[in-house]
Amino acid sequence: MAIFVDLEEEPSQAPAVRFPNVIQHEIYRDINQLRITPNIEQEQPKPKARSPSPTVPQDTQASLEELYSALNSEPEVQLPAAIRAFACYPVVIAIASHIDLNTLDSLSRSCRYIHDSLFQFHNALMRSTLHCNREELRAQGALDHETGPYGFKTNYCARDMVSECRRCGCVVCRNCVIKPPATPALKGRHRRLCLDCTKAPLTSLFVPPMDEKLANREIVNHAMCTCQDEGVWLCKSCGQGNNSADSLYHRLWSWRLQYGEIIGGLGTGIGDGDRGVICGRESRCIGAKEREYEIDCDAEDRRTPSPTISGSGSGSGSGSSSPQLGLSHAITTLDSASAQLQLQVPTARKEPGYSRHQIEGIGGQLRTKLVRMVRVGASVPEWSDERSSRAILAKEIKGETRSWCGWCCRPIPGEKDRAAFGVGQK
C-alpha cells in the first residue's frame, strides 16, 4: 500500500483520507520541536517566537507513517531499578500473588513501561492473583447452603475484590464477607481501654507490636481500625457475632450506670478492683493478670469429648488402616466397645482433684467445678459525667480518647494519636 502526499496543498486541507483531522504543518511543527535540544549550559534560554504558519522544508519527502513514527519516538530515559524489575517474570508473579485483579489493573495504569512489561505475562498474571480461601469449598459444593453478603446465593468466588480479613487475616473475596453494617451500628464497636493501654504508645497495641521510631503514617494508618473510613472487611466466622457482642457490652454498661441507684447505693464499689468491666483487649491487655476461672464441669464434659473415646477411636482407625487388619467392621466393633467401657468405668479425668472441686448444689446434688487460671484484663475507669448524663462511651464515640474496635480487634486513635501521627481517622 502506498500513500501519496502533495506537499503543495493548502494548510487547511487534510494530507490524506487516513488522517482527516491532522494538518500537515502541525506534523512538521511537532517534528521540529522534537529535534530541538535544549542547551544545558545556558542558564536562561531566550524564548523563541512561534510563527503561526511554520515553513515546511522542501527537501523533506517523508510519508505519514514515518512522520508519526518520529512523533511517537521518545528519548531513552534511565528508569529506576524498581520499575525495570517488572520485566522479570519471577518478580511480577511474586507481586501478583499478593494482589487482586483490581490492584493489578491499577498497577498496569501507573506507567507505560510497567504496562508493557505486565502485558507480555497477561495470562500467567491473571491466574496468579489472590484466590479466596473458600474457593475450593465452593467448587466442591460444600457451601451451597450459604448466602452472599446481600442475601442471595453465590456459587462462585470473586477475583476482582479479594483481601485479607481485618481480624483473622484469612484471604476472602467480596462474596464471602459479611454484609456491610449500617452507619449507626459503627458506634457499637467501641470498647473502653484500661489506663495502662491508654497511656502506652499506640504502636504497642498493634498486632504485632511495633517500635514507635520505625512507624510512619502509612504503616500506622494500615494497622489501625479502618471500619469507618474504608469499610468493614470481615469473614463470616469473625463477623457473625458482632451485633450480639455489641448489645451485650452496652447492656453491661447500662447496668453499671444504674445499679447504684436501684439498690439504694448499696452497690457502690462493686465495680472496683477486679470486679469491674475488663479492658477491651481482654487477655492481651497490658495490665492483665491471671485469675481463677470456675467452669461447670457437667456442661464442660458435654462439650468436650472424652480422651478415652478419642484415643480408642484414633487407635482403631490406625489399626484398621494397617495391612494386617484391613477389615471394615473392625472400626465399628472397637468404637462400640470403647463407648461401653467409657460408660461403665469412670476415668480419672472426672474424679475430684486439684483442678476439680466437688460442691453441693441445689437439692443436695453433688456437682463439680473446674478451676482454671486465665488471663483477665484490667478494669476500665468509670467517669462521673457518664453517670450524670447517662451517656455510654461518649468520649470514645466522639474520638476524644483512644478506644478498641470490637470488630477488627485494632486500636481506634484518639485526638493525641491523630495529632502525633498525622492521621485523620476517628
CSV table of C-alpha atoms in Angstrom, one decimal:
chain,number,residue,atom,x,y,z
A,1,MET,CA,0.0,0.0,0.0
A,2,ALA,CA,1.3,3.4,-0.9
A,3,ILE,CA,0.2,6.8,0.4
A,4,PHE,CA,0.9,9.9,-1.8
A,5,VAL,CA,1.3,13.3,-0.1
A,6,ASP,CA,1.0,16.5,-2.0
A,7,LEU,CA,3.2,19.0,-0.2
A,8,GLU,CA,1.9,21.9,-2.3
A,9,GLU,CA,-1.6,21.6,-0.7
A,10,GLU,CA,-3.2,24.3,1.2
A,11,PRO,CA,-2.5,24.0,5.0
A,12,SER,CA,-6.2,24.0,5.7
A,13,GLN,CA,-6.7,20.7,3.8
A,14,ALA,CA,-6.1,17.2,5.2
A,15,PRO,CA,-3.0,15.5,3.9
A,16,ALA,CA,-4.7,12.1,3.4
A,17,VAL,CA,-8.0,10.4,3.9
A,18,ARG,CA,-6.5,8.1,6.6
A,19,PHE,CA,-5.7,11.1,8.9
A,20,PRO,CA,-8.5,13.5,8.2
A,21,ASN,CA,-8.0,15.5,11.4
A,22,VAL,CA,-4.3,16.1,11.1
A,23,ILE,CA,-2.9,19.1,9.3
A,24,GLN,CA,0.5,18.8,7.6
A,25,HIS,CA,2.1,21.9,9.0
A,26,GLU,CA,1.2,20.7,12.5
A,27,ILE,CA,3.1,17.4,11.9
A,28,TYR,CA,6.2,19.3,10.8
A,29,ARG,CA,6.0,21.7,13.7
A,30,ASP,CA,5.9,18.8,16.2
A,31,ILE,CA,8.9,17.1,14.5
A,32,ASN,CA,10.9,20.4,14.6
A,33,GLN,CA,10.2,20.7,18.3
A,34,LEU,CA,11.5,17.2,18.9
A,35,ARG,CA,14.7,17.9,17.0
A,36,ILE,CA,15.4,21.0,19.1
A,37,THR,CA,17.6,20.0,22.0
A,38,PRO,CA,17.8,22.4,25.0
A,39,ASN,CA,21.1,24.0,25.8
A,40,ILE,CA,22.0,22.8,29.3
A,41,GLU,CA,24.9,25.2,29.8
A,42,GLN,CA,22.7,28.2,29.1
A,43,GLU,CA,21.1,29.3,32.3
A,44,GLN,CA,18.2,31.4,30.9
A,45,PRO,CA,17.4,30.4,27.3
A,46,LYS,CA,15.7,33.1,25.3
A,47,PRO,CA,12.1,32.5,24.4
A,48,LYS,CA,11.7,31.7,20.7
A,49,ALA,CA,9.0,33.4,18.8
A,50,ARG,CA,6.4,31.0,17.5
A,51,SER,CA,5.2,31.6,14.0
A,52,PRO,CA,1.6,30.9,13.2
A,53,SER,CA,2.4,29.0,10.0
A,54,PRO,CA,5.8,27.3,10.1
A,55,THR,CA,7.7,26.7,6.9
A,56,VAL,CA,7.9,23.2,5.6
A,57,PRO,CA,11.3,22.1,4.3
A,58,GLN,CA,11.2,21.4,0.5
A,59,ASP,CA,13.7,18.6,0.6
A,60,THR,CA,11.7,16.5,3.0
A,61,GLN,CA,9.8,13.8,1.2
A,62,ALA,CA,8.6,11.6,4.1
A,63,SER,CA,5.4,9.5,4.3
A,64,LEU,CA,2.9,9.9,7.1
A,65,GLU,CA,4.0,6.6,8.5
A,66,GLU,CA,7.5,7.9,9.1
A,67,LEU,CA,6.2,11.2,10.4
A,68,TYR,CA,4.0,9.6,13.1
A,69,SER,CA,6.8,7.1,14.0
A,70,ALA,CA,9.0,10.1,14.6
A,71,LEU,CA,6.3,11.7,16.8
A,72,ASN,CA,5.9,8.6,18.9
A,73,SER,CA,9.6,8.1,19.4
A,74,GLU,CA,10.7,9.2,22.9
A,75,PRO,CA,14.3,9.8,24.2
A,76,GLU,CA,15.7,7.0,26.2
A,77,VAL,CA,15.4,7.6,29.9
A,78,GLN,CA,17.3,5.6,32.6
A,79,LEU,CA,14.4,4.1,34.6
A,80,PRO,CA,14.8,3.1,38.3
A,81,ALA,CA,15.6,-0.4,39.2
A,82,ALA,CA,12.2,-0.9,40.9
A,83,ILE,CA,10.4,-0.2,37.6
A,84,ARG,CA,12.8,-2.2,35.4
A,85,ALA,CA,12.2,-5.2,37.7
A,86,PHE,CA,8.7,-5.6,36.3
A,87,ALA,CA,10.3,-7.1,33.2
A,88,CYS,CA,11.4,-10.1,35.2
A,89,TYR,CA,8.9,-12.9,35.2
A,90,PRO,CA,9.6,-14.2,38.8
A,91,VAL,CA,9.2,-10.7,40.2
A,92,VAL,CA,5.9,-9.9,38.6
A,93,ILE,CA,4.5,-13.4,39.5
A,94,ALA,CA,5.5,-12.9,43.2
A,95,ILE,CA,3.9,-9.4,43.2
A,96,ALA,CA,0.7,-10.7,41.5
A,97,SER,CA,0.3,-13.4,44.1
A,98,HIS,CA,-0.3,-10.8,46.8
A,99,ILE,CA,-2.8,-8.5,45.0
A,100,ASP,CA,-6.2,-8.9,43.3
A,101,LEU,CA,-7.3,-8.1,39.8
A,102,ASN,CA,-8.3,-4.5,40.7
A,103,THR,CA,-4.9,-3.7,42.1
A,104,LEU,CA,-3.2,-5.4,39.2
A,105,ASP,CA,-5.2,-3.2,36.8
A,106,SER,CA,-4.3,-0.1,38.7
A,107,LEU,CA,-0.7,-1.1,38.7
A,108,SER,CA,-0.7,-1.5,34.9
A,109,ARG,CA,-2.1,2.0,34.5
A,110,SER,CA,0.7,3.6,36.6
A,111,CYS,CA,3.4,3.7,33.9
A,112,ARG,CA,3.7,2.8,30.2
A,113,TYR,CA,6.8,0.7,30.8
A,114,ILE,CA,5.0,-1.3,33.6
A,115,HIS,CA,2.0,-1.8,31.3
A,116,ASP,CA,4.1,-3.2,28.5
A,117,SER,CA,6.0,-5.4,30.9
A,118,LEU,CA,2.9,-6.8,32.5
A,119,PHE,CA,1.1,-7.3,29.2
A,120,GLN,CA,3.6,-9.9,28.0
A,121,PHE,CA,2.7,-12.0,31.1
A,122,HIS,CA,-1.0,-11.4,30.9
A,123,ASN,CA,-2.3,-15.0,31.0
A,124,ALA,CA,0.1,-16.0,33.8
A,125,LEU,CA,-0.7,-12.9,35.9
A,126,MET,CA,-4.4,-13.5,35.6
A,127,ARG,CA,-4.0,-17.0,37.1
A,128,SER,CA,-1.5,-15.9,39.8
A,129,THR,CA,-3.6,-13.2,41.6
A,130,LEU,CA,-5.1,-13.7,45.0
A,131,HIS,CA,-7.6,-16.5,45.4
A,132,CYS,CA,-10.3,-16.8,48.1
A,133,ASN,CA,-9.6,-19.5,50.7
A,134,ARG,CA,-13.2,-20.8,50.3
A,135,GLU,CA,-12.9,-21.1,46.5
A,136,GLU,CA,-12.1,-24.8,46.6
A,137,LEU,CA,-15.0,-25.5,49.0
A,138,ARG,CA,-17.4,-23.7,46.8
A,139,ALA,CA,-16.2,-25.6,43.8
A,140,GLN,CA,-16.9,-28.9,45.6
A,141,GLY,CA,-20.4,-27.7,46.6
A,142,ALA,CA,-19.8,-27.7,50.3
A,143,LEU,CA,-21.0,-24.1,50.7
A,144,ASP,CA,-24.1,-24.2,48.5
A,145,HIS,CA,-26.4,-23.6,51.5
A,146,GLU,CA,-24.7,-20.3,52.4
A,147,THR,CA,-25.8,-16.9,51.0
A,148,GLY,CA,-23.8,-13.9,49.9
A,149,PRO,CA,-23.4,-10.6,51.8
A,150,TYR,CA,-26.5,-9.2,50.2
A,151,GLY,CA,-28.8,-12.2,50.8
A,152,PHE,CA,-28.6,-14.1,47.5
A,153,LYS,CA,-26.8,-17.4,47.0
A,154,THR,CA,-23.4,-17.3,45.3
A,155,ASN,CA,-21.9,-20.4,43.8
A,156,TYR,CA,-18.5,-18.9,42.9
A,157,CYS,CA,-15.8,-16.7,44.5
A,158,ALA,CA,-14.9,-13.3,43.0
A,159,ARG,CA,-11.4,-12.4,41.8
A,160,ASP,CA,-11.7,-8.7,41.4
A,161,MET,CA,-12.1,-7.8,45.2
A,162,VAL,CA,-10.0,-10.2,47.3
A,163,SER,CA,-8.3,-9.2,50.5
A,164,GLU,CA,-7.3,-10.4,54.0
A,165,CYS,CA,-9.8,-10.4,56.8
A,166,ARG,CA,-9.1,-7.5,59.1
A,167,ARG,CA,-9.4,-9.7,62.2
A,168,CYS,CA,-8.1,-13.2,61.5
A,169,GLY,CA,-6.1,-12.5,58.3
A,170,CYS,CA,-7.5,-15.2,56.1
A,171,VAL,CA,-8.0,-14.3,52.4
A,172,VAL,CA,-11.7,-13.8,51.5
A,173,CYS,CA,-13.4,-12.3,48.5
A,174,ARG,CA,-16.4,-10.0,48.3
A,175,ASN,CA,-18.9,-12.9,48.2
A,176,CYS,CA,-17.5,-14.4,51.4
A,177,VAL,CA,-17.5,-11.4,53.7
A,178,ILE,CA,-20.3,-10.2,56.0
A,179,LYS,CA,-22.9,-7.7,54.9
A,180,PRO,CA,-21.7,-4.1,55.4
A,181,PRO,CA,-23.4,-2.9,58.6
A,182,ALA,CA,-25.4,0.3,58.8
A,183,THR,CA,-23.7,3.6,59.7
A,184,PRO,CA,-25.4,3.9,63.2
A,185,ALA,CA,-24.1,0.4,64.1
A,186,LEU,CA,-20.5,1.6,63.9
A,187,LYS,CA,-20.8,3.3,67.2
A,188,GLY,CA,-21.3,0.0,68.9
A,189,ARG,CA,-17.9,-1.3,68.0
A,190,HIS,CA,-16.0,0.8,70.6
A,191,ARG,CA,-14.5,-0.8,73.6
A,192,ARG,CA,-13.0,1.1,76.5
A,193,LEU,CA,-9.3,0.6,77.3
A,194,CYS,CA,-7.8,0.5,80.8
A,195,LEU,CA,-5.4,3.2,82.0
A,196,ASP,CA,-2.3,1.1,81.1
A,197,CYS,CA,-3.4,0.6,77.5
A,198,THR,CA,-4.5,4.2,77.2
A,199,LYS,CA,-1.1,5.7,78.3
A,200,ALA,CA,1.0,3.2,76.4
A,201,PRO,CA,2.4,4.1,72.9
A,202,LEU,CA,-0.1,3.5,70.1
A,203,THR,CA,2.4,1.2,68.3
A,204,SER,CA,2.5,-1.2,71.3
A,205,LEU,CA,-1.2,-2.0,70.7
A,206,PHE,CA,-0.6,-3.1,67.1
A,207,VAL,CA,-0.7,-6.8,66.1
A,208,PRO,CA,2.2,-7.5,66.1
A,209,PRO,CA,3.6,-4.6,68.3
A,210,MET,CA,5.9,-2.2,66.5
A,211,ASP,CA,8.6,0.2,67.6
A,212,GLU,CA,7.4,3.8,67.7
A,213,LYS,CA,10.6,5.1,66.0
A,214,LEU,CA,10.1,2.8,62.9
A,215,ALA,CA,6.4,3.7,62.4
A,216,ASN,CA,5.3,6.1,59.7
A,217,ARG,CA,1.9,7.5,58.6
A,218,GLU,CA,1.2,4.7,56.1
A,219,ILE,CA,2.0,1.9,58.5
A,220,VAL,CA,0.1,3.4,61.4
A,221,ASN,CA,-3.0,4.0,59.2
A,222,HIS,CA,-3.0,0.4,58.0
A,223,ALA,CA,-2.5,-1.1,61.5
A,224,MET,CA,-5.4,0.9,63.0
A,225,CYS,CA,-9.1,0.4,62.6
A,226,THR,CA,-10.5,1.4,59.2
A,227,CYS,CA,-14.0,0.2,59.6
A,228,GLN,CA,-15.5,3.7,59.4
A,229,ASP,CA,-13.4,5.1,56.5
A,230,GLU,CA,-12.6,2.1,54.3
A,231,GLY,CA,-15.5,-0.2,55.2
A,232,VAL,CA,-15.8,-3.4,57.1
A,233,TRP,CA,-14.0,-6.4,55.6
A,234,LEU,CA,-14.5,-9.4,57.8
A,235,CYS,CA,-15.1,-13.1,57.1
A,236,LYS,CA,-18.4,-14.7,58.2
A,237,SER,CA,-16.8,-16.6,61.1
A,238,CYS,CA,-15.4,-13.3,62.5
A,239,GLY,CA,-18.3,-11.1,61.9
A,240,GLN,CA,-21.4,-13.2,62.5
A,241,GLY,CA,-21.5,-12.4,66.3
A,242,ASN,CA,-20.7,-8.7,66.2
A,243,ASN,CA,-24.2,-7.5,66.8
A,244,SER,CA,-24.8,-9.7,69.8
A,245,ALA,CA,-21.4,-8.8,71.3
A,246,ASP,CA,-22.1,-5.1,71.0
A,247,SER,CA,-25.5,-5.4,72.6
A,248,LEU,CA,-24.1,-7.4,75.5
A,249,TYR,CA,-21.3,-4.9,76.1
A,250,HIS,CA,-23.7,-1.9,76.1
A,251,ARG,CA,-26.2,-3.7,78.4
A,252,LEU,CA,-23.4,-4.3,80.8
A,253,TRP,CA,-22.5,-0.6,80.8
A,254,SER,CA,-26.2,0.3,81.2
A,255,TRP,CA,-26.5,-1.9,84.3
A,256,ARG,CA,-23.3,-0.4,85.7
A,257,LEU,CA,-24.7,3.1,85.4
A,258,GLN,CA,-27.9,2.2,87.2
A,259,TYR,CA,-27.2,-0.5,89.8
A,260,GLY,CA,-26.1,2.0,92.5
A,261,GLU,CA,-29.4,3.9,92.4
A,262,ILE,CA,-31.6,0.8,92.1
A,263,ILE,CA,-30.4,-0.8,95.3
A,264,GLY,CA,-30.2,2.5,97.2
A,265,GLY,CA,-26.5,3.0,96.9
A,266,LEU,CA,-25.7,-0.4,98.4
A,267,GLY,CA,-23.9,-1.5,95.3
A,268,THR,CA,-21.3,1.3,95.4
A,269,GLY,CA,-17.9,-0.1,94.9
A,270,ILE,CA,-19.0,-3.3,93.2
A,271,GLY,CA,-17.0,-2.3,90.1
A,272,ASP,CA,-13.8,-1.6,92.0
A,273,GLY,CA,-10.8,-3.8,91.9
A,274,ASP,CA,-11.1,-6.9,89.8
A,275,ARG,CA,-14.9,-6.8,89.6
A,276,GLY,CA,-15.3,-4.0,87.0
A,277,VAL,CA,-15.7,-4.0,83.3
A,278,ILE,CA,-12.5,-5.5,81.8
A,279,CYS,CA,-10.3,-3.9,79.2
A,280,GLY,CA,-11.4,-4.1,75.6
A,281,ARG,CA,-8.2,-6.0,74.7
A,282,GLU,CA,-9.2,-8.7,77.2
A,283,SER,CA,-6.3,-11.2,77.6
A,284,ARG,CA,-3.9,-9.1,75.5
A,285,CYS,CA,-4.3,-6.2,77.9
A,286,ILE,CA,-1.0,-4.7,79.2
A,287,GLY,CA,-2.2,-4.8,82.8
A,288,ALA,CA,-3.8,-8.3,82.5
A,289,LYS,CA,-3.4,-10.7,85.4
A,290,GLU,CA,-4.0,-14.4,85.9
A,291,ARG,CA,-7.2,-15.1,87.8
A,292,GLU,CA,-9.1,-18.3,88.8
A,293,TYR,CA,-12.0,-19.0,86.5
A,294,GLU,CA,-14.6,-21.6,87.5
A,295,ILE,CA,-16.4,-23.7,84.9
A,296,ASP,CA,-19.3,-26.1,85.4
A,297,CYS,CA,-17.8,-29.5,84.8
A,298,ASP,CA,-21.1,-31.1,83.7
A,299,ALA,CA,-21.5,-28.6,80.9
A,300,GLU,CA,-17.8,-28.7,80.0
A,301,ASP,CA,-17.9,-32.5,79.8
A,302,ARG,CA,-20.8,-32.4,77.4
A,303,ARG,CA,-19.0,-30.0,75.1
A,304,THR,CA,-15.5,-31.6,75.3
A,305,PRO,CA,-15.2,-35.2,74.0
A,306,SER,CA,-13.6,-37.8,76.4
A,307,PRO,CA,-10.0,-38.5,75.8
A,308,THR,CA,-10.7,-42.3,76.2
A,309,ILE,CA,-13.2,-42.3,73.3
A,310,SER,CA,-11.0,-40.1,71.1
A,311,GLY,CA,-7.9,-42.2,72.0
A,312,SER,CA,-9.7,-45.5,71.3
A,313,GLY,CA,-11.1,-44.1,68.1
A,314,SER,CA,-7.7,-43.0,66.9
A,315,GLY,CA,-6.2,-46.4,67.8
A,316,SER,CA,-9.0,-48.2,66.0
A,317,GLY,CA,-8.5,-46.0,63.0
A,318,SER,CA,-4.8,-46.6,62.8
A,319,GLY,CA,-5.3,-50.4,63.3
A,320,SER,CA,-7.9,-50.7,60.6
A,321,SER,CA,-5.7,-48.8,58.1
A,322,SER,CA,-2.8,-51.2,58.6
A,323,PRO,CA,-2.5,-54.0,56.1
A,324,GLN,CA,-2.6,-56.7,58.9
A,325,LEU,CA,-6.3,-56.0,59.7
A,326,GLY,CA,-7.8,-54.5,56.7
A,327,LEU,CA,-11.4,-55.2,57.9
A,328,SER,CA,-14.1,-52.6,57.6
A,329,HIS,CA,-16.2,-54.0,60.5
A,330,ALA,CA,-13.2,-53.7,63.0
A,331,ILE,CA,-13.7,-49.9,63.3
A,332,THR,CA,-17.4,-50.2,64.3
A,333,THR,CA,-16.6,-53.0,66.8
A,334,LEU,CA,-13.8,-51.1,68.6
A,335,ASP,CA,-15.8,-47.9,68.7
A,336,SER,CA,-18.8,-49.5,70.3
A,337,ALA,CA,-16.6,-51.4,72.8
A,338,SER,CA,-14.8,-48.2,73.8
A,339,ALA,CA,-18.1,-46.4,74.2
A,340,GLN,CA,-19.5,-49.0,76.5
A,341,LEU,CA,-16.3,-49.1,78.5
A,342,GLN,CA,-16.4,-45.3,78.9
A,343,LEU,CA,-20.0,-45.5,80.3
A,344,GLN,CA,-19.2,-48.3,82.8
A,345,VAL,CA,-15.8,-47.3,84.2
A,346,PRO,CA,-15.3,-43.7,85.3
A,347,THR,CA,-11.9,-42.2,84.3
A,348,ALA,CA,-9.6,-40.3,86.5
A,349,ARG,CA,-10.4,-37.2,84.4
A,350,LYS,CA,-13.8,-36.8,86.1
A,351,GLU,CA,-12.7,-37.5,89.6
A,352,PRO,CA,-12.3,-34.6,92.0
A,353,GLY,CA,-8.8,-33.3,92.4
A,354,TYR,CA,-6.7,-30.2,92.5
A,355,SER,CA,-8.4,-28.6,89.5
A,356,ARG,CA,-11.9,-30.1,90.1
A,357,HIS,CA,-13.7,-29.1,93.2
A,358,GLN,CA,-16.8,-31.1,94.4
A,359,ILE,CA,-19.5,-28.9,95.8
A,360,GLU,CA,-23.1,-29.5,97.0
A,361,GLY,CA,-25.6,-27.9,94.6
A,362,ILE,CA,-29.3,-27.3,94.8
A,363,GLY,CA,-31.3,-30.2,96.2
A,364,GLY,CA,-28.3,-31.8,97.8
A,365,GLN,CA,-26.8,-32.9,94.4
A,366,LEU,CA,-23.1,-33.1,94.2
A,367,ARG,CA,-21.6,-31.0,91.4
A,368,THR,CA,-18.0,-30.3,90.4
A,369,LYS,CA,-16.4,-27.1,89.4
A,370,LEU,CA,-13.4,-26.9,87.1
A,371,VAL,CA,-10.9,-24.2,88.2
A,372,ARG,CA,-8.6,-22.8,85.5
A,373,MET,CA,-6.1,-19.9,85.5
A,374,VAL,CA,-6.9,-17.5,82.7
A,375,ARG,CA,-5.6,-14.0,81.9
A,376,VAL,CA,-8.1,-11.3,82.6
A,377,GLY,CA,-7.7,-7.7,81.5
A,378,ALA,CA,-7.6,-4.9,84.0
A,379,SER,CA,-10.7,-2.9,85.0
A,380,VAL,CA,-11.5,0.2,83.0
A,381,PRO,CA,-12.3,3.5,84.7
A,382,GLU,CA,-15.8,4.9,85.0
A,383,TRP,CA,-16.2,8.7,84.7
A,384,SER,CA,-18.6,10.7,86.8
A,385,ASP,CA,-20.0,12.7,83.9
A,386,GLU,CA,-21.2,9.5,82.3
A,387,ARG,CA,-23.3,8.6,85.3
A,388,SER,CA,-25.0,12.0,85.4
A,389,SER,CA,-25.6,12.3,81.6
A,390,ARG,CA,-26.4,8.6,81.0
A,391,ALA,CA,-24.0,8.7,78.0
A,392,ILE,CA,-22.3,5.4,77.4
A,393,LEU,CA,-18.8,5.6,75.9
A,394,ALA,CA,-19.4,9.2,74.8
A,395,LYS,CA,-15.7,10.2,74.7
A,396,GLU,CA,-14.8,7.1,72.7
A,397,ILE,CA,-17.5,7.6,70.1
A,398,LYS,CA,-16.5,11.3,69.6
A,399,GLY,CA,-12.9,10.3,69.2
A,400,GLU,CA,-11.6,12.2,72.1
A,401,THR,CA,-9.8,9.3,73.8
A,402,ARG,CA,-8.3,6.1,72.5
A,403,SER,CA,-10.5,3.0,72.2
A,404,TRP,CA,-10.5,-0.5,70.9
A,405,CYS,CA,-12.6,-1.9,68.0
A,406,GLY,CA,-14.5,-5.0,68.9
A,407,TRP,CA,-14.9,-6.0,65.3
A,408,CYS,CA,-11.4,-6.0,63.8
A,409,CYS,CA,-9.6,-6.0,67.1
A,410,ARG,CA,-7.5,-3.0,66.3
A,411,PRO,CA,-6.9,0.3,68.1
A,412,ILE,CA,-9.0,3.4,67.3
A,413,PRO,CA,-6.8,6.5,67.8
A,414,GLY,CA,-7.8,9.5,69.9
A,415,GLU,CA,-7.1,13.2,69.4
A,416,LYS,CA,-3.5,13.0,70.7
A,417,ASP,CA,-2.7,9.9,68.5
A,418,ARG,CA,-4.1,11.6,65.4
A,419,ALA,CA,-2.0,14.7,66.0
A,420,ALA,CA,1.1,12.7,66.7
A,421,PHE,CA,1.0,10.5,63.5
A,422,GLY,CA,-1.0,12.9,61.3
A,423,VAL,CA,-3.9,10.5,60.6
A,424,GLY,CA,-7.5,11.8,60.2
A,425,GLN,CA,-9.4,8.7,61.3
A,426,LYS,CA,-11.9,8.9,64.1
